Amino acid sequence: MKKFTLVFSAFLLLFVSNMNAQQSVLDDLDETFDSADVIRIEAKRVKAALKTLTVDYLVNNNANPDVATYLQLMDGSMEVVEEFSDEVIYYIGQAAQGNSNIDPSSIQSKASTIEGNEDFVRNKSAALQIAIQQNDRNTARQLIREIRSLLNAQIRLAKEIKTEATDLKSLAAVYNVRIELVDERSGASVPAGTLPGYAATNQDTGEIFYTDYYNFDSFTNLPAGTYRFDAYDGYFDGASSAIVTLEQSLVGSDGFIVVTLRYWSE
């Protein structure tokens, strides 16, 4: 009894630890998503201010448009963009450390590009101020196009980061599965320990997971996916297979997805 209690306690601690680790990864991905959204919002603010300046100078032919207001807003927003680009790089890196299925390189590359663009927006905005002061409309028009293109790139890349972070949450999800047996004739419950053990085969990757001596009827931390669950046959008995796609809607109040196999015996 003491041995069973120790084993159960160890399993419970492992289960809680794994659940906490998974939640930490999901939180990091949420932070990645939220940071990218801040970048998108700030870049759009600058783009709107640039549009106001452009209309005033090029359409309304105001030789003295309010460049100072644009520069002040641009400077503040680009500072935020730089800060949250670093946040994106940090949080996706943390998520990758917590889950080996996550490759952070694409998101980190996009965030680095956004951060690099921030310097160009500042530099070209300073050049735009000089062009307007000199009433060099051709140069100003070209700089406005270039700044707008840089801001559009920031907005596009931020949206892509949000999409990738959302997609990665499915990779970060892991599930716990418990096998239950029912008699194929009567439908009565059969102890899972009646058979020697169980296996779960990922239908996309071919990777096989096995139950062990202490958790003879359970799989912990299965990555999201579709699996075929099989039982090891006994001398004169066995069980059917079942193909199940693991998803949150199947998780019970105890944190497990129950997979039912039909038991047969000769």
Coordinates of N, CA, C and O in Angstrom, one line a residue, residues 8 15 29 34 36 39 46 70 76 90 95 127 129 151 197 211 237:
F8 N 1.7 6.7 -6.8 CA 0.6 7.6 -7.2 C 1.0 9.1 -6.9 O 0.7 9.9 -7.7
F15 N 2.3 14.9 -13.1 CA 1.1 15.4 -13.9 C 0.9 16.9 -13.7 O 0.8 17.6 -14.7
L29 N 3.2 32.0 -25.6 CA 2.6 32.2 -27.0 C 1.6 33.4 -27.0 O 1.5 34.1 -27.9
D34 N 0.2 39.0 -28.2 CA -0.2 40.3 -27.8 C 0.8 41.4 -28.1 O 0.5 42.5 -28.5
A36 N 2.9 41.3 -30.7 CA 2.8 41.6 -32.1 C 1.6 42.5 -32.4 O 1.7 43.3 -33.3
I39 N 2.6 46.0 -31.8 CA 3.4 46.5 -32.9 C 2.5 46.9 -34.1 O 2.6 48.0 -34.7
V46 N 1.2 55.4 -36.8 CA 2.2 56.2 -37.5 C 1.7 56.4 -39.0 O 1.8 57.5 -39.6
Y70 N 3.7 65.0 -36.4 CA 4.0 63.7 -37.0 C 5.3 63.1 -36.4 O 5.3 61.9 -36.0
G76 N 7.5 58.3 -30.7 CA 6.9 57.5 -29.6 C 6.5 56.1 -30.0 O 6.7 55.1 -29.3
Y90 N 11.8 37.5 -27.2 CA 12.0 36.9 -25.9 C 10.9 35.8 -25.6 O 11.2 34.7 -25.3
A95 N 8.9 30.1 -25.1 CA 8.0 29.1 -25.5 C 8.7 27.9 -26.1 O 8.4 26.7 -25.9
A127 N 14.6 62.8 -42.8 CA 14.9 63.3 -44.1 C 13.6 64.0 -44.7 O 13.7 65.0 -45.4
Q129 N 11.3 65.6 -43.1 CA 11.2 66.9 -42.5 C 12.1 67.9 -43.2 O 11.7 69.0 -43.5
L151 N 6.1 50.9 -43.0 CA 5.1 50.7 -42.0 C 4.2 49.6 -42.5 O 3.7 48.8 -41.6
G197 N -0.8 -4.2 -21.9 CA -0.4 -2.8 -22.1 C -1.0 -2.2 -23.4 O -1.7 -2.9 -24.1
T211 N 2.4 2.7 -22.9 CA 2.2 2.8 -21.5 C 3.3 2.1 -20.8 O 4.0 1.3 -21.4
D237 N -6.8 -13.4 -25.4 CA -7.7 -12.2 -25.5 C -7.0 -11.0 -26.0 O -5.8 -11.0 -26.3

